[in-house]
XYZ file of C-alpha atoms in Angstrom:
121
model
C -272.650 37.007 -7.290
C -274.770 38.386 -4.467
C -276.773 35.906 -2.371
C -280.255 36.995 -3.458
C -283.554 35.640 -2.047
C -284.550 34.447 -5.511
C -287.105 31.886 -4.342
C -288.850 34.459 -2.168
C -288.931 37.020 -4.956
C -290.131 34.322 -7.368
C -292.947 33.321 -5.020
C -294.098 36.919 -4.649
C -293.875 37.511 -8.384
C -295.859 34.352 -9.117
C -298.525 35.211 -6.528
C -299.040 38.659 -8.051
C -299.074 37.259 -11.596
C -301.748 34.700 -10.662
C -299.769 31.467 -10.288
C -297.811 31.360 -7.040
C -295.610 28.394 -8.008
C -294.890 29.529 -11.597
C -291.184 30.138 -10.938
C -290.522 26.919 -8.986
C -289.322 23.592 -10.322
C -290.221 21.794 -7.089
C -292.538 22.553 -4.205
C -290.082 21.220 -1.624
C -289.435 23.866 1.032
C -292.067 26.221 -0.424
C -293.182 27.020 3.124
C -289.619 27.980 4.055
C -289.405 30.346 1.089
C -292.799 31.811 1.994
C -291.835 32.558 5.615
C -289.993 35.813 4.885
C -292.824 37.098 2.685
C -295.498 36.094 5.188
C -293.614 37.837 7.978
C -293.283 40.993 5.870
C -296.997 40.910 5.039
C -296.380 40.591 1.281
C -298.290 37.309 0.837
C -301.014 35.477 2.760
C -302.011 31.797 2.795
C -305.043 30.887 0.718
C -307.637 29.253 2.985
C -308.439 25.649 2.059
C -311.440 25.326 -0.234
C -311.278 28.909 -1.502
C -312.461 29.223 -5.108
C -310.030 31.291 -7.181
C -310.134 33.061 -10.533
C -306.406 32.422 -11.007
C -303.983 29.511 -10.611
C -302.627 30.349 -7.145
C -302.643 27.220 -4.981
C -301.036 28.136 -1.675
C -300.393 31.888 -1.358
C -301.868 35.120 -2.644
C -300.275 38.539 -2.763
C -301.490 41.150 -0.307
C -301.972 44.808 -1.211
C -298.464 45.430 0.157
C -297.126 42.576 -1.983
C -298.738 43.961 -5.125
C -297.257 47.377 -4.334
C -293.794 45.842 -3.829
C -294.144 43.961 -7.131
C -295.204 47.108 -9.017
C -292.248 49.042 -7.630
C -289.530 46.376 -7.930
C -290.451 43.311 -9.976
C -292.892 44.331 -12.707
C -290.281 45.282 -15.302
C -288.000 42.249 -15.137
C -286.419 41.454 -18.491
C -285.568 38.143 -20.183
C -282.802 37.364 -17.675
C -285.517 36.627 -15.091
C -287.566 33.938 -16.848
C -288.145 30.327 -15.878
C -287.206 28.997 -12.444
C -286.364 31.621 -9.841
C -283.134 29.889 -8.807
C -281.801 30.433 -12.353
C -282.442 34.188 -12.473
C -278.887 34.943 -11.442
C -277.365 38.255 -10.493
C -279.909 40.631 -12.004
C -279.553 44.323 -10.984
C -283.287 44.800 -10.491
C -283.452 41.710 -8.270
C -280.529 42.947 -6.188
C -282.382 46.208 -5.566
C -285.600 44.351 -4.682
C -283.645 42.128 -2.255
C -282.251 45.197 -0.483
C -285.748 46.655 -0.077
C -287.047 43.311 1.170
C -284.216 43.300 3.710
C -285.244 46.785 4.864
C -288.833 45.627 5.268
C -287.668 42.762 7.460
C -285.369 44.958 9.532
C -288.152 47.477 10.105
C -290.684 44.980 11.356
C -290.958 42.140 13.826
C -294.452 41.409 12.482
C -296.458 42.045 9.329
C -295.973 45.419 7.660
C -299.067 47.398 6.643
C -299.473 48.823 3.128
C -298.736 52.371 4.327
C -295.479 51.265 5.909
C -294.446 49.469 2.715
C -294.953 52.693 0.758
C -292.617 54.526 3.100
C -289.939 51.834 2.847
C -289.998 51.237 -0.910
C -290.076 54.863 -2.016
């Protein structure tokens, strides 16, 4: 089984779907899982006291994150339900992990939405 960044992909998926922690059983190390996504510009912290229309508590998806989700995570089947660490070796997740790796290799800082389009297509 490939070593996939399941927690990171779960955090992004949850942020886009309106509940950032949906795919976590525990919030321990959430900030560590968020680091890769923050660095890639796929999520952003929610400022304290911000009123929301969804259930996100800590992070929200950026435009680049929503684009990544639409291209790589929106069609996940029943094998990717529940906690992210139980999703296993899912072919769609493996492809998303490779693209996420490319995003990280291409950037020392946040990636803009236009750059994400070039990398994911």
